[in-house]
Coordinates of C-alpha atoms and ligand atoms in Angstrom, one line a residue:
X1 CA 0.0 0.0 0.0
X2 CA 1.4 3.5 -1.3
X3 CA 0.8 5.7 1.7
X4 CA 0.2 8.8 -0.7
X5 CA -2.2 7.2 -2.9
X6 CA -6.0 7.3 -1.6
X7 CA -8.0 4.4 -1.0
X8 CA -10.4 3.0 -2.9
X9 CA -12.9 0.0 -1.5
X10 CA -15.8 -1.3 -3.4
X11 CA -17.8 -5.0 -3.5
X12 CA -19.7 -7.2 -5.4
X13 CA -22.6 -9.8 -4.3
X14 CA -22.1 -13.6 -5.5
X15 CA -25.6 -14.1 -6.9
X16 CA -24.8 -15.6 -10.5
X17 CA -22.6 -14.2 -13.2
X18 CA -22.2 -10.8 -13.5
X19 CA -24.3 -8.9 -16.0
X20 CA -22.9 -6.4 -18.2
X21 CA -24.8 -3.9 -16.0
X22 CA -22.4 -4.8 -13.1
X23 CA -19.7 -4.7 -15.8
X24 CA -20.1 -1.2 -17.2
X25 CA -21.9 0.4 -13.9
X26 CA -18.9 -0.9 -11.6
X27 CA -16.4 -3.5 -12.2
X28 CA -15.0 -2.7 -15.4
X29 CA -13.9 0.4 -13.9
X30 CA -11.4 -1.8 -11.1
X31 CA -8.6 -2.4 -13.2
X32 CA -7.8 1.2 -14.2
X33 CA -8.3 2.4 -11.1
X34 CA -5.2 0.1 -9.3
X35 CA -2.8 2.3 -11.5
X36 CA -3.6 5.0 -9.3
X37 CA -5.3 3.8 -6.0
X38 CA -4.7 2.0 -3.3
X39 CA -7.9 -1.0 -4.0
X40 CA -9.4 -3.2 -2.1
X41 CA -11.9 -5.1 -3.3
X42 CA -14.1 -7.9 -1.9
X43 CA -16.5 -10.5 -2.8
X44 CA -19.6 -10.0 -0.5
X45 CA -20.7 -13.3 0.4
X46 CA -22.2 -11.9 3.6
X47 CA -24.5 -9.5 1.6
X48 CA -25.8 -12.2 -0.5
X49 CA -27.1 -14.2 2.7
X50 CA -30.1 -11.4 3.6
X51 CA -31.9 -13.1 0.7
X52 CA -32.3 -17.3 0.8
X53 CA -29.5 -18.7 -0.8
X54 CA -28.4 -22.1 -2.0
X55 CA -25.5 -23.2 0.3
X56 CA -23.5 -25.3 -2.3
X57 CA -24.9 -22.7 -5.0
X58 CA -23.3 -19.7 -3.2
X59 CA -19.6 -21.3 -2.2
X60 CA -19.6 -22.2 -6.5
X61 CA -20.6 -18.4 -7.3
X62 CA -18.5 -17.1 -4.5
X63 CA -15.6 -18.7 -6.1
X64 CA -16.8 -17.7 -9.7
X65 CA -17.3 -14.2 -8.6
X66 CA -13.6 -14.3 -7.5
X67 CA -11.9 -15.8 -10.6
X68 CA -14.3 -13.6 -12.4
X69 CA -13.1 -10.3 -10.9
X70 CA -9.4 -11.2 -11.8
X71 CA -10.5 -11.8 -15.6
X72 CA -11.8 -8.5 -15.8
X73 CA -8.3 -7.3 -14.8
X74 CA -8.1 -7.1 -10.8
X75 CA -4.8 -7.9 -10.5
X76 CA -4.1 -9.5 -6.9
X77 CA -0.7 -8.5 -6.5
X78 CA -1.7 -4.7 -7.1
X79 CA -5.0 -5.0 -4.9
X80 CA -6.3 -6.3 -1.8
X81 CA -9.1 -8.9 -3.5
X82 CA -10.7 -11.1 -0.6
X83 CA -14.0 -13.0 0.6
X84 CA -16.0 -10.9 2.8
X85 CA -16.7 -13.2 5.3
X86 CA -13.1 -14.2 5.5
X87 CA -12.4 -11.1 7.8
X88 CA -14.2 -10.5 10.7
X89 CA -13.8 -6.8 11.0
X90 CA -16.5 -6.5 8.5
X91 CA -18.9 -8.0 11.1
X92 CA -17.6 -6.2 14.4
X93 CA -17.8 -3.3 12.5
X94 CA -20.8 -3.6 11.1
X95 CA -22.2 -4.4 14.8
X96 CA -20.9 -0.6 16.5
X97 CA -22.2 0.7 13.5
X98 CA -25.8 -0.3 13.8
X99 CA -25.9 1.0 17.5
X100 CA -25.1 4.3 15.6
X101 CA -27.6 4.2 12.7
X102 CA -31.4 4.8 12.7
X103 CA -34.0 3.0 12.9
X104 CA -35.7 5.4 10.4
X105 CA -32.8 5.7 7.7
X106 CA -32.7 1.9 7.3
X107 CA -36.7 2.6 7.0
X108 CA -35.9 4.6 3.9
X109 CA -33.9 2.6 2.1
X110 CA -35.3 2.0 -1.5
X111 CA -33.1 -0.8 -1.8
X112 CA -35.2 -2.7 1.5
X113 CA -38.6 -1.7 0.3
X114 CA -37.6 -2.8 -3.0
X115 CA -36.2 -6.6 -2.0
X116 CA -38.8 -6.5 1.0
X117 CA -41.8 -6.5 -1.6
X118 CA -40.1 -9.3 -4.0
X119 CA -39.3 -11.5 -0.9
X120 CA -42.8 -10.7 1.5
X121 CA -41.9 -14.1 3.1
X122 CA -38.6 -13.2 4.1
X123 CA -38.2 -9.9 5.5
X124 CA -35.1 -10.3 7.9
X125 CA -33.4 -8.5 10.4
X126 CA -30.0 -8.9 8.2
X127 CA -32.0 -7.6 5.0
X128 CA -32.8 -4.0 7.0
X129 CA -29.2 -3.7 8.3
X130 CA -27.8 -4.8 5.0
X131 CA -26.4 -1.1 4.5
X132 CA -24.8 -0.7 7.9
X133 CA -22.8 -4.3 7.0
X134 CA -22.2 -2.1 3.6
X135 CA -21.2 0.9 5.6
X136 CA -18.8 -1.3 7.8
X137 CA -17.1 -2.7 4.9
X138 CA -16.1 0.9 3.6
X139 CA -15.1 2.4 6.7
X140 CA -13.5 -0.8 8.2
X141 CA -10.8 1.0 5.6
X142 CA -11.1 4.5 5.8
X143 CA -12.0 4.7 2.0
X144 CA -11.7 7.6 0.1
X145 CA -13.7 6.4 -2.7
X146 CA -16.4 4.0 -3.6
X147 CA -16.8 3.0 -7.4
X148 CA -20.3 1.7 -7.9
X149 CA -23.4 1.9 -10.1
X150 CA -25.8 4.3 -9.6
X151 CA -27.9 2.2 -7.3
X152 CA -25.7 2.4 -4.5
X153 CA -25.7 5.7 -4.2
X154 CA -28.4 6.2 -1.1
X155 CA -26.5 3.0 1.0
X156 CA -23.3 5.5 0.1
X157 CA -25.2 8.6 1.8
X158 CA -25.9 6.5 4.4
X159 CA -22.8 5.2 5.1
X160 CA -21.4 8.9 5.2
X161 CA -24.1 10.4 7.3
X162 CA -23.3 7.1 9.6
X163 CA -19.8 8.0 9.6
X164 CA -20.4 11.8 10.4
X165 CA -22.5 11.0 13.4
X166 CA -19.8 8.6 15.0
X167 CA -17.3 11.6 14.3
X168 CA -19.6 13.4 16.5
X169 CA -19.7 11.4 18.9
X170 CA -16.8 9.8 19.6
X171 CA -14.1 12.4 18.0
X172 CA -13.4 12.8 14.2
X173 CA -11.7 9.7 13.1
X174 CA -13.6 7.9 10.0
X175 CA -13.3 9.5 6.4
X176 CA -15.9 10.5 4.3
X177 CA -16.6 8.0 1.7
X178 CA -17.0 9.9 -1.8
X179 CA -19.3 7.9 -4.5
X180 CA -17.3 7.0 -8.0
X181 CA -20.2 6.6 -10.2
X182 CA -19.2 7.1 -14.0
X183 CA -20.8 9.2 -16.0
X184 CA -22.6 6.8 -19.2
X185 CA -23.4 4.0 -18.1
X186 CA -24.1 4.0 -14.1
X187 CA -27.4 2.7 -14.9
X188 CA -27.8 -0.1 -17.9
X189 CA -31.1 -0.9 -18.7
X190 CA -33.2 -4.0 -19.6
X191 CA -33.0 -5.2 -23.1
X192 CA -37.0 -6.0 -22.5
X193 CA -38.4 -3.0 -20.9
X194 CA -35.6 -0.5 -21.1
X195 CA -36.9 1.8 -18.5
X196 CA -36.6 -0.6 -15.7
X197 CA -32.5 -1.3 -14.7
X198 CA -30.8 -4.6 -16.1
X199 CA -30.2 -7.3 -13.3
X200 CA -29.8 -11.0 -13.2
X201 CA -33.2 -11.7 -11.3
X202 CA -35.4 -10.8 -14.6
X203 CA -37.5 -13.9 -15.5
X204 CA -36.9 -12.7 -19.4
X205 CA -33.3 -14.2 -20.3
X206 CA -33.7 -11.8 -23.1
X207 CA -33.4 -9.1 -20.8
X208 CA -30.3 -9.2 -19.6
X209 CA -26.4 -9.8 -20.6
X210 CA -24.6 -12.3 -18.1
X211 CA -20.7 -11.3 -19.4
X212 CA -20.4 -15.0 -19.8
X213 CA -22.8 -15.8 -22.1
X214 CA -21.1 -16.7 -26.2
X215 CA -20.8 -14.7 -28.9
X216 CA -24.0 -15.9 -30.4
X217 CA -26.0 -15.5 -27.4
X218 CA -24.9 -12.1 -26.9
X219 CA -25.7 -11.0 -30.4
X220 CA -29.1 -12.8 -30.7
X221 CA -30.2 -10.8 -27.1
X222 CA -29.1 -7.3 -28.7
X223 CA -31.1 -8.1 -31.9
X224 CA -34.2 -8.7 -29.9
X225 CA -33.6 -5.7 -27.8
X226 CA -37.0 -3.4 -27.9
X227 CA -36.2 -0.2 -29.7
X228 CA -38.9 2.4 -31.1
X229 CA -40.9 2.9 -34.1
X230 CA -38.6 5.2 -35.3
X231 CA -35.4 4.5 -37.3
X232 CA -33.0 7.1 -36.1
X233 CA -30.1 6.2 -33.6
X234 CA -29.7 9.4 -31.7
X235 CA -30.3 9.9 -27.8
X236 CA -33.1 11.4 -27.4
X237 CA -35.3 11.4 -24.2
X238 CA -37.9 9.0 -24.4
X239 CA -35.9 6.8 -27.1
X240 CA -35.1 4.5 -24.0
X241 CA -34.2 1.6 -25.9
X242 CA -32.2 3.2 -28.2
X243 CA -30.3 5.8 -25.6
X244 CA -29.3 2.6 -23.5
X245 CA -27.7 0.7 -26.4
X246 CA -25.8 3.8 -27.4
X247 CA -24.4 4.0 -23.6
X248 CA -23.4 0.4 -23.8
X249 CA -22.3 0.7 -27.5
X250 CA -20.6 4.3 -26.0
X251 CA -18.7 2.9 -23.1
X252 CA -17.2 -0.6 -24.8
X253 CA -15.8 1.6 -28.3
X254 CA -15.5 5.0 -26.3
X255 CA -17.1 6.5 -29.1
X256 CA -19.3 9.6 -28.0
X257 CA -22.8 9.9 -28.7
X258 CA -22.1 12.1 -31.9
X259 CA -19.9 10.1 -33.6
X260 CA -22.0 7.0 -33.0
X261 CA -25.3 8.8 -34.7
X262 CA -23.0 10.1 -37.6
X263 CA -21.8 6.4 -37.9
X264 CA -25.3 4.8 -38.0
X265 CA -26.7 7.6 -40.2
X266 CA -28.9 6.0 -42.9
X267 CA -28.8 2.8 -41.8
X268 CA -31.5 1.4 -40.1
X269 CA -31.7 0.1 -36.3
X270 CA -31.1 -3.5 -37.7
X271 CA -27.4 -2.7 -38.1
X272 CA -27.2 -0.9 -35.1
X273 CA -27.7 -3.3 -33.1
X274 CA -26.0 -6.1 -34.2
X275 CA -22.6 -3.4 -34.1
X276 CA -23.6 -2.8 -30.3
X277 CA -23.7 -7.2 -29.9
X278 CA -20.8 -8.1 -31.5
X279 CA -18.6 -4.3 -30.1
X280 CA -19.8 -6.4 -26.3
X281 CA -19.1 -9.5 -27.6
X282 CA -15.5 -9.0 -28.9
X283 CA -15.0 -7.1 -25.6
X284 CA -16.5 -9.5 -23.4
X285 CA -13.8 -12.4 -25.5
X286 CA -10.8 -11.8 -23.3
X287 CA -12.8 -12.4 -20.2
X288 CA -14.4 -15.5 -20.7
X289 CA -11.0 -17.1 -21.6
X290 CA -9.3 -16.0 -18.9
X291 CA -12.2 -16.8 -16.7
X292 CA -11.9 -20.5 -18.4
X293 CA -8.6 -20.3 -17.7
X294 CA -8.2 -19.7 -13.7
X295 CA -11.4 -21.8 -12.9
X296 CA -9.2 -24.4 -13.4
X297 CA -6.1 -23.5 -11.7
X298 CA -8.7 -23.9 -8.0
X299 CA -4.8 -24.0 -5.7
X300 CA -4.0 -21.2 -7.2
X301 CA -7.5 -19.1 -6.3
X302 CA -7.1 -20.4 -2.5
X303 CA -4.0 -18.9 -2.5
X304 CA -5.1 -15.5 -3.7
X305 CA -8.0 -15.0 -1.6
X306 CA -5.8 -16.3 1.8
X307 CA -3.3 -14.2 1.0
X308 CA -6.3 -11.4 0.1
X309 CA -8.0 -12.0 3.8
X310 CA -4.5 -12.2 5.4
X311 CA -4.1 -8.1 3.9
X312 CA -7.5 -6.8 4.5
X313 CA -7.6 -8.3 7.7
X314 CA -4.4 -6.4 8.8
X315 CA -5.3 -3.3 7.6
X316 CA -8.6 -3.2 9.1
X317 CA -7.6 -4.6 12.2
X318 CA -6.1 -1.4 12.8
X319 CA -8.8 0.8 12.2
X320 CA -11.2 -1.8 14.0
X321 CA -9.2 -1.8 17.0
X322 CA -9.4 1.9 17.9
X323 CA -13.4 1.9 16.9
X324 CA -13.1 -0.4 20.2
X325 CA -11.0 1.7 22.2
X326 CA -13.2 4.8 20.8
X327 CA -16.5 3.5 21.7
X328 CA -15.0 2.4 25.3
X329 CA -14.6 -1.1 25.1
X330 CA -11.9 -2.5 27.2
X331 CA -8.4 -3.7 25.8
X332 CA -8.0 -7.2 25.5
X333 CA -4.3 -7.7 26.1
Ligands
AMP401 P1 -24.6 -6.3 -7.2 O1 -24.7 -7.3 -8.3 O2 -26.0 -5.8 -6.7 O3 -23.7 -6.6 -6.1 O4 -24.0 -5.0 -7.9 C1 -22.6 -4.8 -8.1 C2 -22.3 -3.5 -8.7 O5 -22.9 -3.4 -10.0 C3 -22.8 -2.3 -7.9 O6 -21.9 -1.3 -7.9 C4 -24.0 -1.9 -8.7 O7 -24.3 -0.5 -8.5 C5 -23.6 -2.2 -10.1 N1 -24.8 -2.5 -11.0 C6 -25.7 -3.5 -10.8 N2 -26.7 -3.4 -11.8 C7 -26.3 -2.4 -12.6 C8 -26.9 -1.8 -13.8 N3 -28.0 -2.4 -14.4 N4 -26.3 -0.8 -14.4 C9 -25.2 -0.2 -13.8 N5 -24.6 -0.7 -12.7 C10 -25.1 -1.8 -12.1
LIG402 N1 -24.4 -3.3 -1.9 C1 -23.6 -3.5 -3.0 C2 -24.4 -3.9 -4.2 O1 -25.4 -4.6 -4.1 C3 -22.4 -4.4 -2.8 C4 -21.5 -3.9 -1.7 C5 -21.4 -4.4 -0.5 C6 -20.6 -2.8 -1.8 N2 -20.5 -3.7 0.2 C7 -20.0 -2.7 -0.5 C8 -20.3 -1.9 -2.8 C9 -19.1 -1.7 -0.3 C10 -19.4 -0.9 -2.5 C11 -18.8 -0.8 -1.3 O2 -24.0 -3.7 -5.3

């Protein structure tokens, strides 16, 4: 760790292979980011448990969600990559934290309402405090900055506002955890209904690309993306469809959203899209090999994420520790 670089922390759940939502909205920004940050990034196996999960399902996408992170370019000898629940901190943390977080905040939380509604039968404790476990992983380190899609943003404010009041209470001591949220891109949208957000528990497997999925696969989902009656590709507001393909066509070429309309001019959104499936697929090619690649090599994994754990642990110990000494609990040794 470069003591003059800031720090950045940011997660991901293990529910299934990532989309290309997660992708473009947050992990595809992790690799550039080690050239000039101190990262640590974690696989949040904890999170994933406030909704019912398969055991044996959950260890595989854990795992998957690890070798998939270093496909898309997290490097671990640059960062600190780790299993959540391999570091305790996270959970000690997370425990002082809720003693300073409202009952009312959690109460607001789009994100609860949201998951409440979809799982009525299983509205648990762990599901409400989910963003104080979230907050506790970002202080735990003293971030600086927190990469993440759109989304996230309210659990960020929350975890700053429960940051500010522990200041207040018990002395300044935790930093103020900026969002990084890019600017095309922080929110992809279905394929299907293109005003709702693109995530991996749609029941239409049209709606959504997993960046696993083959070269045909990807391209027969972008043709069958829903569009407009029109024939123009421009963003426009209320071309939904259309303004969401040229953010993911945007973001994988780097083309802006000029040159892509001057590029597609006369041509009909036929073409377009199948440019926008195969620009993802190409781009997606790398990772799927590599992923191939280090599921394979399973010694090599364990030794990553132990020697990840074995990092984040120390570092947060450190920080953990004088939460404990701050909030008066007695020294152990
Ligand atoms: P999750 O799969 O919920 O753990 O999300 C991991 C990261 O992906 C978070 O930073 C989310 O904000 C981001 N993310 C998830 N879905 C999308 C989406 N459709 N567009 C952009 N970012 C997303
Ligand atoms: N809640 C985040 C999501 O669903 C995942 C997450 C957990 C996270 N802890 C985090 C993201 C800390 C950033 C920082 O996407």
């Amino acid at each position: 760790m470069d003591k003059d670089r800031k720090l950045i922390f940011s997660g991901i759940q293990p529910t299934g292979t990532f989309t290309l939502g997660n992708y473009i909205g947050a992990v595809r920004n992790w690799k550039p980011l080690q050239e000039e940050y101190n990262c640590v990034y974690c696989v949040v196996d904890m999170h994933a448990i406030t909704v019912r999960q398969d055991p044996i399902k959950l260890r595989q996408n854990t795992m998957n969600a690890y070798a998939l992170l270093m496909a898309c370019g997290v490097d671990p000898q640059k960062s600190i990559l780790f299993i959540q629940s391999h570091v305790r901190t996270h959970a000690e943390l997370s425990w002082i934290l809720s003693c300073n977080t409202q009952f009312g905040e959690l109460s607001r939380m789009t994100q609860f309402k949201d998951k409440s509604q979809r799982h009525a039968d299983d509205v648990n404790a762990g599901l409400f405090t989910y963003p104080v476990l979230m907050a506790a992983d970002i202080l735990a380190y003293n971030a600086d900055l927190v990469p993440v899609g759109i989304d996230q943003k309210q659990h960020l404010e929350l975890a700053r506002n429960v940051a500010q009041r522990f200041n207040q209470r018990y002395g300044e001591f935790f930093t103020l955890p900026e969002p990084y949220i890019p600017d095309v891109g922080a929110k992809v949208m279905s394929l299907q209904e293109p005003t709702k957000k693109m995530s991996k528990s749609d029941e239409n497997p049209n709606a959504c690309i997993l960046i696993l999925d083959d070269k045909d696969t990807i391209i027969r989902k972008f043709k069958r993306a829903v569009t407009d009656s029109e024939s123009e590709v421009c963003y426009r507001e209320g071309k939904d469809g259309i303004n969401n393909l040229m953010s993911i066509y945007s973001t994988i070429t780097g083309k802006d959203f000029d040159s892509i309309t001057s590029e597609f001019a006369g041509k009909g959104y036929g073409d377009f899209k199948l440019a926008v499936g195969e620009a993802v697929a190409d781009h997606l090619e790398p990772i799927r090999t590599e992923f191939a690649r280090l599921s394979k090599d399973k010694a090599y994994l364990r030794e990553c994420y132990t020697d990840g754990a074995e990092k984040a642990l120390k570092y947060s110990q450190r920080i953990v520790s004088k939460v404990y000494r701050k909030v008066g609990f007695v020294d152990k040794t």
